[in-house]
Amino acid sequence: MAVHDHPHRRPRYRFPRLDRAGTASTTPASATTAVSTTRDHLLAGLRLLTGFVFLWAFLDKTFGLGYATPSGKGWIDGGSPTQGYLSGVAAGPMESTFHAWAGAGWADWLFMLGLLGIGAALIAGVALRLAAVAGTLMMALMWIADWPPARHLSDGSPSMSTNPFVDYHLIYAVVLIALAATGAGVTWGLGMAWARLPFVTRNRWLQ
């Protein structure tokens, strides 16, 4: 009796199954939900961390916790949150303007209320659009104060700028806009409850 050798079967590529409408089968709902949940959690974590950056800056400058603001030099001790930073601006088109603003009462109040408001909004997950606008404006002014494009300061010394355009102020601004655009206040936040409030429903820019 003759014995015939059968060749080994090779795995064959299988094309995606088409449904009746002629389209490929979609990703299972459970996988889509898992990806969506992971994204929401990552954005919520980013929101909380960014909020803590702003809120901690407010607390340190207010009470002089010994980090960026030395003990006894806090706002409640009579120190000015803007005096040191704005008076030290040494480059850029608004150098003289920032020097004039340094230590002004209105500048201190606006800066500190901005830090507190943005930080609290991000931590709570509410008013993210307003926080994004205020935060982007603040970061833009601080970017101009640092003026990364400058290679040298006004006294001729090296600016030590590491990038002529992108610095952490720009990154923070983009993060704030992204958090507001994606509605990142719903997960681990009060964004959903906030959006249902009557005065917020009537004024969408408050969401």
PDB file of C-alpha atoms in Angstrom:
ATOM      1  CA  MET A   1       0.000   0.000   0.000  1.00  0.00           C
ATOM      2  CA  ALA A   2       1.437   3.307  -1.039  1.00  0.00           C
ATOM      3  CA  VAL A   3       1.860   5.967   1.585  1.00  0.00           C
ATOM      4  CA  HIS A   4       1.515   9.585   0.525  1.00  0.00           C
ATOM      5  CA  ASP A   5       3.159  12.326   2.619  1.00  0.00           C
ATOM      6  CA  HIS A   6       0.912  15.297   3.234  1.00  0.00           C
ATOM      7  CA  PRO A   7       2.618  18.687   3.343  1.00  0.00           C
ATOM      8  CA  HIS A   8       2.472  20.603   6.647  1.00  0.00           C
ATOM      9  CA  ARG A   9      -0.395  22.989   6.735  1.00  0.00           C
ATOM     10  CA  ARG A  10       0.644  26.618   6.795  1.00  0.00           C
ATOM     11  CA  PRO A  11      -1.344  29.157   8.761  1.00  0.00           C
ATOM     12  CA  ARG A  12      -3.483  31.183   6.450  1.00  0.00           C
ATOM     13  CA  TYR A  13      -4.155  34.886   6.800  1.00  0.00           C
ATOM     14  CA  ARG A  14      -7.758  35.570   7.554  1.00  0.00           C
ATOM     15  CA  PHE A  15      -9.232  38.829   6.390  1.00  0.00           C
ATOM     16  CA  PRO A  16     -11.458  40.750   8.781  1.00  0.00           C
ATOM     17  CA  ARG A  17     -14.965  39.393   8.721  1.00  0.00           C
ATOM     18  CA  LEU A  18     -17.429  41.598   6.916  1.00  0.00           C
ATOM     19  CA  ASP A  19     -20.882  42.103   8.265  1.00  0.00           C
ATOM     20  CA  ARG A  20     -23.967  42.303   6.136  1.00  0.00           C
ATOM     21  CA  ALA A  21     -23.431  45.976   5.428  1.00  0.00           C
ATOM     22  CA  GLY A  22     -20.067  45.151   3.911  1.00  0.00           C
ATOM     23  CA  THR A  23     -17.931  46.725   6.639  1.00  0.00           C
ATOM     24  CA  ALA A  24     -15.289  45.140   8.807  1.00  0.00           C
ATOM     25  CA  SER A  25     -16.270  44.018  12.276  1.00  0.00           C
ATOM     26  CA  THR A  26     -15.589  46.663  14.883  1.00  0.00           C
ATOM     27  CA  THR A  27     -13.532  46.498  18.055  1.00  0.00           C
ATOM     28  CA  PRO A  28     -15.397  44.724  20.868  1.00  0.00           C
ATOM     29  CA  ALA A  29     -17.343  47.102  23.093  1.00  0.00           C
ATOM     30  CA  SER A  30     -15.438  45.943  26.179  1.00  0.00           C
ATOM     31  CA  ALA A  31     -12.098  46.897  24.615  1.00  0.00           C
ATOM     32  CA  THR A  32     -13.406  50.293  23.563  1.00  0.00           C
ATOM     33  CA  THR A  33     -14.755  50.904  27.056  1.00  0.00           C
ATOM     34  CA  ALA A  34     -11.432  49.909  28.616  1.00  0.00           C
ATOM     35  CA  VAL A  35      -9.511  52.323  26.389  1.00  0.00           C
ATOM     36  CA  SER A  36     -11.982  55.104  27.146  1.00  0.00           C
ATOM     37  CA  THR A  37     -11.771  54.460  30.880  1.00  0.00           C
ATOM     38  CA  THR A  38      -7.966  54.452  30.826  1.00  0.00           C
ATOM     39  CA  ARG A  39      -7.940  57.725  28.899  1.00  0.00           C
ATOM     40  CA  ASP A  40     -10.372  59.325  31.342  1.00  0.00           C
ATOM     41  CA  HIS A  41      -8.288  58.234  34.326  1.00  0.00           C
ATOM     42  CA  LEU A  42      -5.066  59.534  32.769  1.00  0.00           C
ATOM     43  CA  LEU A  43      -6.661  62.910  32.024  1.00  0.00           C
ATOM     44  CA  ALA A  44      -8.099  63.076  35.528  1.00  0.00           C
ATOM     45  CA  GLY A  45      -4.686  62.334  37.007  1.00  0.00           C
ATOM     46  CA  LEU A  46      -3.097  64.995  34.812  1.00  0.00           C
ATOM     47  CA  ARG A  47      -5.794  67.451  35.919  1.00  0.00           C
ATOM     48  CA  LEU A  48      -5.166  66.803  39.607  1.00  0.00           C
ATOM     49  CA  LEU A  49      -1.395  67.073  39.277  1.00  0.00           C
ATOM     50  CA  THR A  50      -1.631  70.306  37.306  1.00  0.00           C
ATOM     51  CA  GLY A  51      -4.120  71.699  39.792  1.00  0.00           C
ATOM     52  CA  PHE A  52      -1.738  70.915  42.647  1.00  0.00           C
ATOM     53  CA  VAL A  53       1.022  72.852  40.871  1.00  0.00           C
ATOM     54  CA  PHE A  54      -1.106  76.022  40.867  1.00  0.00           C
ATOM     55  CA  LEU A  55      -2.593  75.469  44.328  1.00  0.00           C
ATOM     56  CA  TRP A  56       0.785  74.748  45.919  1.00  0.00           C
ATOM     57  CA  ALA A  57       2.258  77.897  44.371  1.00  0.00           C
ATOM     58  CA  PHE A  58      -0.575  79.875  45.983  1.00  0.00           C
ATOM     59  CA  LEU A  59      -0.077  78.266  49.397  1.00  0.00           C
ATOM     60  CA  ASP A  60       3.706  78.643  49.362  1.00  0.00           C
ATOM     61  CA  LYS A  61       3.577  82.294  48.316  1.00  0.00           C
ATOM     62  CA  THR A  62       0.813  83.056  50.811  1.00  0.00           C
ATOM     63  CA  PHE A  63       2.240  81.425  53.915  1.00  0.00           C
ATOM     64  CA  GLY A  64       5.965  81.282  53.122  1.00  0.00           C
ATOM     65  CA  LEU A  65       6.292  77.524  53.477  1.00  0.00           C
ATOM     66  CA  GLY A  66      10.030  77.601  52.895  1.00  0.00           C
ATOM     67  CA  TYR A  67      10.162  76.307  49.332  1.00  0.00           C
ATOM     68  CA  ALA A  68      10.110  78.974  46.612  1.00  0.00           C
ATOM     69  CA  THR A  69       9.060  81.508  49.270  1.00  0.00           C
ATOM     70  CA  PRO A  70      11.245  81.704  52.415  1.00  0.00           C
ATOM     71  CA  SER A  71       9.602  81.476  55.805  1.00  0.00           C
ATOM     72  CA  GLY A  72       8.488  84.890  57.036  1.00  0.00           C
ATOM     73  CA  LYS A  73       8.350  86.307  53.502  1.00  0.00           C
ATOM     74  CA  GLY A  74       4.867  85.105  52.629  1.00  0.00           C
ATOM     75  CA  TRP A  75       2.012  87.273  51.452  1.00  0.00           C
ATOM     76  CA  ILE A  76       0.404  87.256  54.910  1.00  0.00           C
ATOM     77  CA  ASP A  77       3.707  88.494  56.348  1.00  0.00           C
ATOM     78  CA  GLY A  78       3.673  91.543  54.097  1.00  0.00           C
ATOM     79  CA  GLY A  79       5.726  90.095  51.274  1.00  0.00           C
ATOM     80  CA  SER A  80       4.842  90.708  47.639  1.00  0.00           C
ATOM     81  CA  PRO A  81       4.274  87.652  45.431  1.00  0.00           C
ATOM     82  CA  THR A  82       5.217  89.595  42.294  1.00  0.00           C
ATOM     83  CA  GLN A  83       8.024  91.858  43.505  1.00  0.00           C
ATOM     84  CA  GLY A  84      10.921  89.456  43.181  1.00  0.00           C
ATOM     85  CA  TYR A  85       9.840  87.797  39.969  1.00  0.00           C
ATOM     86  CA  LEU A  86       8.765  90.828  37.959  1.00  0.00           C
ATOM     87  CA  SER A  87      11.587  93.062  39.138  1.00  0.00           C
ATOM     88  CA  GLY A  88      14.023  90.375  37.996  1.00  0.00           C
ATOM     89  CA  VAL A  89      12.793  90.342  34.388  1.00  0.00           C
ATOM     90  CA  ALA A  90      15.872  91.107  32.279  1.00  0.00           C
ATOM     91  CA  ALA A  91      14.820  90.462  28.684  1.00  0.00           C
ATOM     92  CA  GLY A  92      11.922  90.761  26.286  1.00  0.00           C
ATOM     93  CA  PRO A  93       9.675  93.492  24.903  1.00  0.00           C
ATOM     94  CA  MET A  94       7.802  94.036  28.203  1.00  0.00           C
ATOM     95  CA  GLU A  95      10.809  94.286  30.515  1.00  0.00           C
ATOM     96  CA  SER A  96      10.117  97.867  31.628  1.00  0.00           C
ATOM     97  CA  THR A  97       6.380  97.177  31.919  1.00  0.00           C
ATOM     98  CA  PHE A  98       6.943  94.227  34.228  1.00  0.00           C
ATOM     99  CA  HIS A  99       9.303  96.319  36.354  1.00  0.00           C
ATOM    100  CA  ALA A 100       6.529  98.896  36.742  1.00  0.00           C
ATOM    101  CA  TRP A 101       4.053  96.202  37.763  1.00  0.00           C
ATOM    102  CA  ALA A 102       6.381  94.562  40.304  1.00  0.00           C
ATOM    103  CA  GLY A 103       4.996  94.795  43.828  1.00  0.00           C
ATOM    104  CA  ALA A 104       1.821  96.635  42.815  1.00  0.00           C
ATOM    105  CA  GLY A 105      -1.153  95.693  44.984  1.00  0.00           C
ATOM    106  CA  TRP A 106      -3.439  94.982  42.036  1.00  0.00           C
ATOM    107  CA  ALA A 107      -0.777  92.761  40.437  1.00  0.00           C
ATOM    108  CA  ASP A 108      -0.330  90.770  43.657  1.00  0.00           C
ATOM    109  CA  TRP A 109      -4.085  90.236  44.041  1.00  0.00           C
ATOM    110  CA  LEU A 110      -4.667  89.248  40.431  1.00  0.00           C
ATOM    111  CA  PHE A 111      -1.733  86.846  40.443  1.00  0.00           C
ATOM    112  CA  MET A 112      -2.680  85.175  43.719  1.00  0.00           C
ATOM    113  CA  LEU A 113      -6.389  84.948  42.928  1.00  0.00           C
ATOM    114  CA  GLY A 114      -5.440  83.457  39.569  1.00  0.00           C
ATOM    115  CA  LEU A 115      -3.285  80.777  41.195  1.00  0.00           C
ATOM    116  CA  LEU A 116      -5.996  79.956  43.745  1.00  0.00           C
ATOM    117  CA  GLY A 117      -8.864  79.976  41.257  1.00  0.00           C
ATOM    118  CA  ILE A 118      -7.100  77.888  38.621  1.00  0.00           C
ATOM    119  CA  GLY A 119      -5.773  75.413  41.176  1.00  0.00           C
ATOM    120  CA  ALA A 120      -9.128  74.977  42.933  1.00  0.00           C
ATOM    121  CA  ALA A 121     -11.004  74.617  39.631  1.00  0.00           C
ATOM    122  CA  LEU A 122      -8.652  71.912  38.404  1.00  0.00           C
ATOM    123  CA  ILE A 123      -8.693  69.981  41.670  1.00  0.00           C
ATOM    124  CA  ALA A 124     -12.501  70.080  41.812  1.00  0.00           C
ATOM    125  CA  GLY A 125     -12.933  69.505  38.064  1.00  0.00           C
ATOM    126  CA  VAL A 126     -15.217  72.506  37.577  1.00  0.00           C
ATOM    127  CA  ALA A 127     -15.112  75.624  35.374  1.00  0.00           C
ATOM    128  CA  LEU A 128     -12.304  74.134  33.305  1.00  0.00           C
ATOM    129  CA  ARG A 129     -12.975  76.438  30.342  1.00  0.00           C
ATOM    130  CA  LEU A 130     -12.615  79.529  32.505  1.00  0.00           C
ATOM    131  CA  ALA A 131      -9.546  78.047  34.177  1.00  0.00           C
ATOM    132  CA  ALA A 132      -8.017  77.314  30.761  1.00  0.00           C
ATOM    133  CA  VAL A 133      -8.527  80.897  29.584  1.00  0.00           C
ATOM    134  CA  ALA A 134      -7.177  82.446  32.788  1.00  0.00           C
ATOM    135  CA  GLY A 135      -4.301  79.979  33.010  1.00  0.00           C
ATOM    136  CA  THR A 136      -3.294  80.421  29.387  1.00  0.00           C
ATOM    137  CA  LEU A 137      -3.229  84.206  29.830  1.00  0.00           C
ATOM    138  CA  MET A 138      -1.121  83.864  32.970  1.00  0.00           C
ATOM    139  CA  MET A 139       1.281  81.443  31.295  1.00  0.00           C
ATOM    140  CA  ALA A 140       1.569  83.726  28.255  1.00  0.00           C
ATOM    141  CA  LEU A 141       2.569  86.664  30.444  1.00  0.00           C
ATOM    142  CA  MET A 142       5.089  84.546  32.338  1.00  0.00           C
ATOM    143  CA  TRP A 143       6.476  83.250  29.041  1.00  0.00           C
ATOM    144  CA  ILE A 144       6.984  86.852  27.893  1.00  0.00           C
ATOM    145  CA  ALA A 145       8.606  87.670  31.241  1.00  0.00           C
ATOM    146  CA  ASP A 146      11.109  84.823  30.817  1.00  0.00           C
ATOM    147  CA  TRP A 147      11.408  85.505  27.065  1.00  0.00           C
ATOM    148  CA  PRO A 148      12.987  82.216  25.925  1.00  0.00           C
ATOM    149  CA  PRO A 149      13.989  83.576  22.452  1.00  0.00           C
ATOM    150  CA  ALA A 150      16.639  85.811  24.052  1.00  0.00           C
ATOM    151  CA  ARG A 151      20.185  84.487  23.930  1.00  0.00           C
ATOM    152  CA  HIS A 152      21.419  87.317  26.116  1.00  0.00           C
ATOM    153  CA  LEU A 153      19.874  89.400  28.880  1.00  0.00           C
ATOM    154  CA  SER A 154      19.651  93.162  28.730  1.00  0.00           C
ATOM    155  CA  ASP A 155      23.002  93.460  30.533  1.00  0.00           C
ATOM    156  CA  GLY A 156      24.690  91.265  27.917  1.00  0.00           C
ATOM    157  CA  SER A 157      25.069  88.150  30.049  1.00  0.00           C
ATOM    158  CA  PRO A 158      23.921  84.765  28.673  1.00  0.00           C
ATOM    159  CA  SER A 159      20.226  84.108  29.219  1.00  0.00           C
ATOM    160  CA  MET A 160      20.801  80.362  29.679  1.00  0.00           C
ATOM    161  CA  SER A 161      17.638  79.717  27.678  1.00  0.00           C
ATOM    162  CA  THR A 162      17.477  76.064  26.619  1.00  0.00           C
ATOM    163  CA  ASN A 163      14.843  76.492  23.911  1.00  0.00           C
ATOM    164  CA  PRO A 164      13.844  79.573  21.919  1.00  0.00           C
ATOM    165  CA  PHE A 165      10.137  78.763  22.007  1.00  0.00           C
ATOM    166  CA  VAL A 166       8.971  75.822  24.121  1.00  0.00           C
ATOM    167  CA  ASP A 167       9.236  76.068  27.885  1.00  0.00           C
ATOM    168  CA  TYR A 168       7.139  74.821  30.786  1.00  0.00           C
ATOM    169  CA  HIS A 169       4.765  77.796  30.601  1.00  0.00           C
ATOM    170  CA  LEU A 170       3.747  76.788  27.092  1.00  0.00           C
ATOM    171  CA  ILE A 171       3.348  73.162  28.169  1.00  0.00           C
ATOM    172  CA  TYR A 172       1.070  74.156  31.055  1.00  0.00           C
ATOM    173  CA  ALA A 173      -1.058  76.290  28.727  1.00  0.00           C
ATOM    174  CA  VAL A 174      -1.515  73.400  26.286  1.00  0.00           C
ATOM    175  CA  VAL A 175      -2.389  71.040  29.159  1.00  0.00           C
ATOM    176  CA  LEU A 176      -5.034  73.452  30.468  1.00  0.00           C
ATOM    177  CA  ILE A 177      -6.616  73.760  27.036  1.00  0.00           C
ATOM    178  CA  ALA A 178      -6.562  69.983  26.539  1.00  0.00           C
ATOM    179  CA  LEU A 179      -8.204  69.342  29.925  1.00  0.00           C
ATOM    180  CA  ALA A 180     -10.984  71.801  29.159  1.00  0.00           C
ATOM    181  CA  ALA A 181     -11.504  70.484  25.619  1.00  0.00           C
ATOM    182  CA  THR A 182     -11.795  66.860  26.764  1.00  0.00           C
ATOM    183  CA  GLY A 183     -14.104  67.520  29.720  1.00  0.00           C
ATOM    184  CA  ALA A 184     -11.584  66.068  32.162  1.00  0.00           C
ATOM    185  CA  GLY A 185     -13.552  67.223  35.187  1.00  0.00           C
ATOM    186  CA  VAL A 186     -16.070  64.369  35.081  1.00  0.00           C
ATOM    187  CA  THR A 187     -13.752  61.590  36.270  1.00  0.00           C
ATOM    188  CA  TRP A 188     -12.588  62.025  39.886  1.00  0.00           C
ATOM    189  CA  GLY A 189     -14.179  65.456  39.903  1.00  0.00           C
ATOM    190  CA  LEU A 190     -17.402  67.429  40.194  1.00  0.00           C
ATOM    191  CA  GLY A 191     -17.625  68.276  36.517  1.00  0.00           C
ATOM    192  CA  MET A 192     -20.909  66.463  35.906  1.00  0.00           C
ATOM    193  CA  ALA A 193     -22.683  68.015  38.898  1.00  0.00           C
ATOM    194  CA  TRP A 194     -21.247  71.436  38.038  1.00  0.00           C
ATOM    195  CA  ALA A 195     -22.521  71.255  34.442  1.00  0.00           C
ATOM    196  CA  ARG A 196     -26.059  70.539  35.679  1.00  0.00           C
ATOM    197  CA  LEU A 197     -26.291  73.682  37.807  1.00  0.00           C
ATOM    198  CA  PRO A 198     -28.866  76.109  36.343  1.00  0.00           C
ATOM    199  CA  PHE A 199     -26.544  79.116  36.088  1.00  0.00           C
ATOM    200  CA  VAL A 200     -23.875  76.971  34.429  1.00  0.00           C
ATOM    201  CA  THR A 201     -26.407  75.515  31.989  1.00  0.00           C
ATOM    202  CA  ARG A 202     -27.394  79.041  31.006  1.00  0.00           C
ATOM    203  CA  ASN A 203     -23.763  80.131  30.667  1.00  0.00           C
ATOM    204  CA  ARG A 204     -21.853  77.394  28.846  1.00  0.00           C
ATOM    205  CA  TRP A 205     -18.565  79.298  29.138  1.00  0.00           C
ATOM    206  CA  LEU A 206     -18.602  78.480  32.855  1.00  0.00           C
ATOM    207  CA  GLN A 207     -18.307  74.742  32.185  1.00  0.00           C
TER     208      GLN A 207
END
